[in-house]
Coordinates of C-alpha atoms in Angstrom, one line a residue:
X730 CA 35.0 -66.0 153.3
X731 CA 35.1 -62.2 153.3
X732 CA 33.8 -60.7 150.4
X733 CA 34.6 -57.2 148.1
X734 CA 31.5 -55.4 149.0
X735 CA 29.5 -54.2 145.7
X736 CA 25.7 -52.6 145.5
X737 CA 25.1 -55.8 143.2
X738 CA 25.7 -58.3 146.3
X739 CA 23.5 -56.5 148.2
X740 CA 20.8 -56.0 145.8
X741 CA 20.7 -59.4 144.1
X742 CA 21.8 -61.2 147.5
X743 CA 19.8 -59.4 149.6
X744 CA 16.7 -56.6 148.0
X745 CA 15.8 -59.6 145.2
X746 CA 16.6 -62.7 147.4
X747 CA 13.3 -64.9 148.8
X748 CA 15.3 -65.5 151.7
X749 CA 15.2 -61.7 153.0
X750 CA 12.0 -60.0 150.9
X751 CA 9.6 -60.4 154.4
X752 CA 12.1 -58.8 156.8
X753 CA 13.3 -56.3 154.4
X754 CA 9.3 -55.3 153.5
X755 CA 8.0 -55.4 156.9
X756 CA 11.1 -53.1 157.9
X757 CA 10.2 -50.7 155.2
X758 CA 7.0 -50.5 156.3
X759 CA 7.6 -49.5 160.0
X760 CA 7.5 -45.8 158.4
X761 CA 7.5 -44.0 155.7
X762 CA 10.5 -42.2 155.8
X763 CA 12.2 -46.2 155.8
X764 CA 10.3 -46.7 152.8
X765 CA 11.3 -43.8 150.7
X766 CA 14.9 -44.3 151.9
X767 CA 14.4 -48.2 150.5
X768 CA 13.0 -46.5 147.3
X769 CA 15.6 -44.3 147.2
X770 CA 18.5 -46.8 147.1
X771 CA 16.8 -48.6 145.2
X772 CA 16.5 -45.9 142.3
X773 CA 19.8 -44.4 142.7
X774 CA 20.9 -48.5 141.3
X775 CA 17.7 -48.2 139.0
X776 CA 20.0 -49.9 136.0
X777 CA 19.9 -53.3 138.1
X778 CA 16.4 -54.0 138.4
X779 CA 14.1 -55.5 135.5
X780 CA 10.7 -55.5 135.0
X781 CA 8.5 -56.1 138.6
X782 CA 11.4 -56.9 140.2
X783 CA 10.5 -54.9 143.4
X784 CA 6.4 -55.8 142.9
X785 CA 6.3 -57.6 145.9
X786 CA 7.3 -54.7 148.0
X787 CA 4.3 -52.6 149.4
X788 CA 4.5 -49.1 149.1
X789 CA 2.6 -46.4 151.3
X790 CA -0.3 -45.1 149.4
X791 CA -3.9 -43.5 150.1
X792 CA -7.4 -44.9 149.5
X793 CA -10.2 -43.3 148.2
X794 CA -10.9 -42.0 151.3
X795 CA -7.7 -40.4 151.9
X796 CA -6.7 -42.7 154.3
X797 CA -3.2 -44.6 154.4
X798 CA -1.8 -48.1 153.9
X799 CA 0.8 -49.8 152.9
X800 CA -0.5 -52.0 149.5
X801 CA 0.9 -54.1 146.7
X802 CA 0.6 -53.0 143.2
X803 CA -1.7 -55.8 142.9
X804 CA -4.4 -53.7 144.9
X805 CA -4.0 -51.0 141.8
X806 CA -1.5 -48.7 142.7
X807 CA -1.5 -45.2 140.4
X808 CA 0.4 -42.1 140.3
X809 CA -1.6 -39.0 142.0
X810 CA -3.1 -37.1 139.2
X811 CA -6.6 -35.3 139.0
X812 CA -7.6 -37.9 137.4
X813 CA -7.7 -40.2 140.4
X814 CA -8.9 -37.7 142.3
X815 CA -12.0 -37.4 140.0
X816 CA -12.6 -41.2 140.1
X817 CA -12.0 -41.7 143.7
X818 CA -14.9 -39.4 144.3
X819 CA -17.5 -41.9 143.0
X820 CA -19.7 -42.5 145.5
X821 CA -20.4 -45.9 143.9
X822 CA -17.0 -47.2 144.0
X823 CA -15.8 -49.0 147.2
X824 CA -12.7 -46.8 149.3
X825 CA -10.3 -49.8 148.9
X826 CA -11.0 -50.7 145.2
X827 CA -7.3 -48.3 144.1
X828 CA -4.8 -46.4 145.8
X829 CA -3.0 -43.2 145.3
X830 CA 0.8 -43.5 145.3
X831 CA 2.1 -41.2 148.5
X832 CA 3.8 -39.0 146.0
X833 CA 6.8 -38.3 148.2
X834 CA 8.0 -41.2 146.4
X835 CA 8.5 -38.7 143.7
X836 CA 11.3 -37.1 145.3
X837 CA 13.5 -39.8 145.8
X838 CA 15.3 -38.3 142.5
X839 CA 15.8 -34.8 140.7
X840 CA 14.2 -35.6 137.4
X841 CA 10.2 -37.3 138.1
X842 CA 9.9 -38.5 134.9
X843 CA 12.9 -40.9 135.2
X844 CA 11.3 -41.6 139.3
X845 CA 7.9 -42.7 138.1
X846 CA 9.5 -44.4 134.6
X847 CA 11.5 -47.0 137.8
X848 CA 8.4 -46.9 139.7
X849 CA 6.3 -48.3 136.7
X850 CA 9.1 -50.7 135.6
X851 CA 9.6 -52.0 138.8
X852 CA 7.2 -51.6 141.2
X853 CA 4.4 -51.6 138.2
X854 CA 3.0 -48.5 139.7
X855 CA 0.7 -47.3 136.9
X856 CA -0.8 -44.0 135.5
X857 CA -4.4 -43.9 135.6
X858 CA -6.8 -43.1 133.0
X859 CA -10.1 -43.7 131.7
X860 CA -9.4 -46.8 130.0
X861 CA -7.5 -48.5 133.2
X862 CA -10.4 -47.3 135.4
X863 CA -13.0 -49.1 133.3
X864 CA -11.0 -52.1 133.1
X865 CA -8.7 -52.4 136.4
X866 CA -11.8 -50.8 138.3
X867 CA -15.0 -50.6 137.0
X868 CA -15.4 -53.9 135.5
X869 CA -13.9 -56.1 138.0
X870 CA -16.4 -54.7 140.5
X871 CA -19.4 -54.4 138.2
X872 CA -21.6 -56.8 140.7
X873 CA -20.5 -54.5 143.7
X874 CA -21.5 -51.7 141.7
X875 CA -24.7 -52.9 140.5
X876 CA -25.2 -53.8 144.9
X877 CA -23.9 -49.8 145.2
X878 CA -26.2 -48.2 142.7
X879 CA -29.6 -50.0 143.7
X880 CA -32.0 -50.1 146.8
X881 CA -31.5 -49.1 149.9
X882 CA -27.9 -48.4 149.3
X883 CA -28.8 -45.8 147.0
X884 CA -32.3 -44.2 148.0
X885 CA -32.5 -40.9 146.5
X886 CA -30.8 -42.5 142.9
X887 CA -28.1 -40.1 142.6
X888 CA -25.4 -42.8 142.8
X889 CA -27.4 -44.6 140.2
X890 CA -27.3 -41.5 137.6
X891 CA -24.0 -41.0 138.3
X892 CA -22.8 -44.3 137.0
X893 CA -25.3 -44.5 134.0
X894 CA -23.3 -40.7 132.9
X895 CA -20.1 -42.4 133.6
X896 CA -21.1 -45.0 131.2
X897 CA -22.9 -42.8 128.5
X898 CA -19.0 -40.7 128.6
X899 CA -17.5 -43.8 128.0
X900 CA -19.5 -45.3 125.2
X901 CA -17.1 -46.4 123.1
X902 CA -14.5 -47.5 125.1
X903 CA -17.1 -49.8 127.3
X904 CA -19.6 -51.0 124.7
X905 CA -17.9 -50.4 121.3
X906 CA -14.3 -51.2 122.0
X907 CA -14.7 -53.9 125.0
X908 CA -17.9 -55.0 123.9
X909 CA -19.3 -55.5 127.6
X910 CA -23.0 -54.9 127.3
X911 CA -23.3 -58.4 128.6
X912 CA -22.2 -57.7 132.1
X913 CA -24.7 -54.7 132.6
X914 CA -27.4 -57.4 132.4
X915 CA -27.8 -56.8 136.0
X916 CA -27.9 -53.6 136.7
X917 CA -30.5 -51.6 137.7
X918 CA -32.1 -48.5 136.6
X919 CA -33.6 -45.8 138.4
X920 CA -36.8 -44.7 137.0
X921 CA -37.9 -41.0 137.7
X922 CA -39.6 -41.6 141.1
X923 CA -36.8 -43.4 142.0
X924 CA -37.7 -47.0 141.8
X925 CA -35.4 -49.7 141.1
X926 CA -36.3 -51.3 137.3
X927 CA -34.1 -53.9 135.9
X928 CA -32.6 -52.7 133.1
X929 CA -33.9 -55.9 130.8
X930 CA -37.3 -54.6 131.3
X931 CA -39.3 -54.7 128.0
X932 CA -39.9 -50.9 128.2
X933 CA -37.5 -48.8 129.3
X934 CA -37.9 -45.0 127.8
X935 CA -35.5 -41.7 128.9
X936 CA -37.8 -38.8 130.3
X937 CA -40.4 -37.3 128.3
X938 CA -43.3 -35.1 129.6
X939 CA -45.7 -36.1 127.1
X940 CA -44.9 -40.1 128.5
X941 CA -44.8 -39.0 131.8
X942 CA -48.7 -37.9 131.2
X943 CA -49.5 -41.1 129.7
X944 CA -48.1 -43.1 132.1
X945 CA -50.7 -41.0 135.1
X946 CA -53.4 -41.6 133.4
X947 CA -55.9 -43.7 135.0
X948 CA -56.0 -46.1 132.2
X949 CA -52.7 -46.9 131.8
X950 CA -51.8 -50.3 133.1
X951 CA -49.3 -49.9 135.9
X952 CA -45.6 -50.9 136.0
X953 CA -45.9 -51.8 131.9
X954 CA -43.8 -49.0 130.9
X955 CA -40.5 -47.1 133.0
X956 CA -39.5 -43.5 132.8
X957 CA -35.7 -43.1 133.6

């Protein structure tokens, strides 16, 4: 029969309803204007959505690289802020490891705050930091990374150094809070000529001119002791 039309019907019929979610996403992904006016609509009627309710929508968002796509929040979806543009420059992090929310989103309402507050409840957008990173990003990946910062995917070590001062910054939070020294078993060092040494090797010592004239000595046994 003919129904009273009402923004509920059409969001708990239609937006949160199995039976339309693919048409409705694949049409809001044609372009991004659709999908900010979906996101708009959908804000302007924040008060009847719960938590994740709209998770399973994709939303158009940039890579590390800078380059576009449309992604679920499950791909790790944050907020622009400098501090995603610090992280995504890590050379040892793969492009497609977290996204950057397209922050036209932002607009869909005058007051941001209350925008990104439905984005998070909702769409579980988050705001990065450095505890996220570590544990959304970081850990997660930590075989890739180890692949990243060794061999010949990082000859001249820099990627290497970058990581171990990523780690050193984050002491606490990665070996005193979380308590992961367990999962750096694999990772390799970079000694200072730039050879790979595993980092459970017996002797491991931070530079040190007076070692570093030890270790050329003719008498010294070689690969015994390693100079990061």
């Amino acid at each position: 029969g003919v129904q009273d039309f009402s923004d509920d019907i059409i969001i708990n019929d239609i937006i949160l309803s199995e039976d339309y979610h693919d048409v409705i996403n694949e049409s809001q992904q044609e372009n991004k204007e659709a999908s900010i006016a979906f996101v708009k609509f959908c804000f302007n009627h924040e008060s009847l959505f719960g938590s994740g309710d709209l998770k399973d929508y994709a939303l158009n968002s940039y890579d590390c690289d800078g380059d576009e796509a449309f992604v679920l929040y499950e791909e790790h979806i944050y907020f622009p802020s400098e501090c995603f543009d610090d992280y995504s420059q890590k050379d040892w992090l793969n492009c497609d490891w977290m996204y950057s929310l397209d922050s036209e989103y932002l607009n869909v309402g005058n007051d941001k705050e209350k925008v990104k507050a439905f984005l998070e409840k909702a769409f579980y957008i988050d705001e990065l930091d450095a505890e996220k990173f570590y544990k959304d990003i970081v850990r997660p990946n930590i075989d890739s990374i180890v692949s990243n910062t060794s061999g010949s995917d990082d000859c001249d070590g820099s990627k290497n150094f970058d990581f171990i001062s990523f780690l050193d910054e984050h002491y606490e939070l990665v070996f005193g809070q979380e308590k992961d020294s367990d999962i750096f078993r694999s990772f390799i060092l970079i000694d200072n000529g730039d050879f790979d040494i595993e980092s459970d090797s017996t002797y491991i010592y931070a530079y040190d001119s007076e070692l570093k004239e030890i270790l050329e000595s003719e008498w010294f046994p070689a690969d015994t002791v390693n100079m990061c």
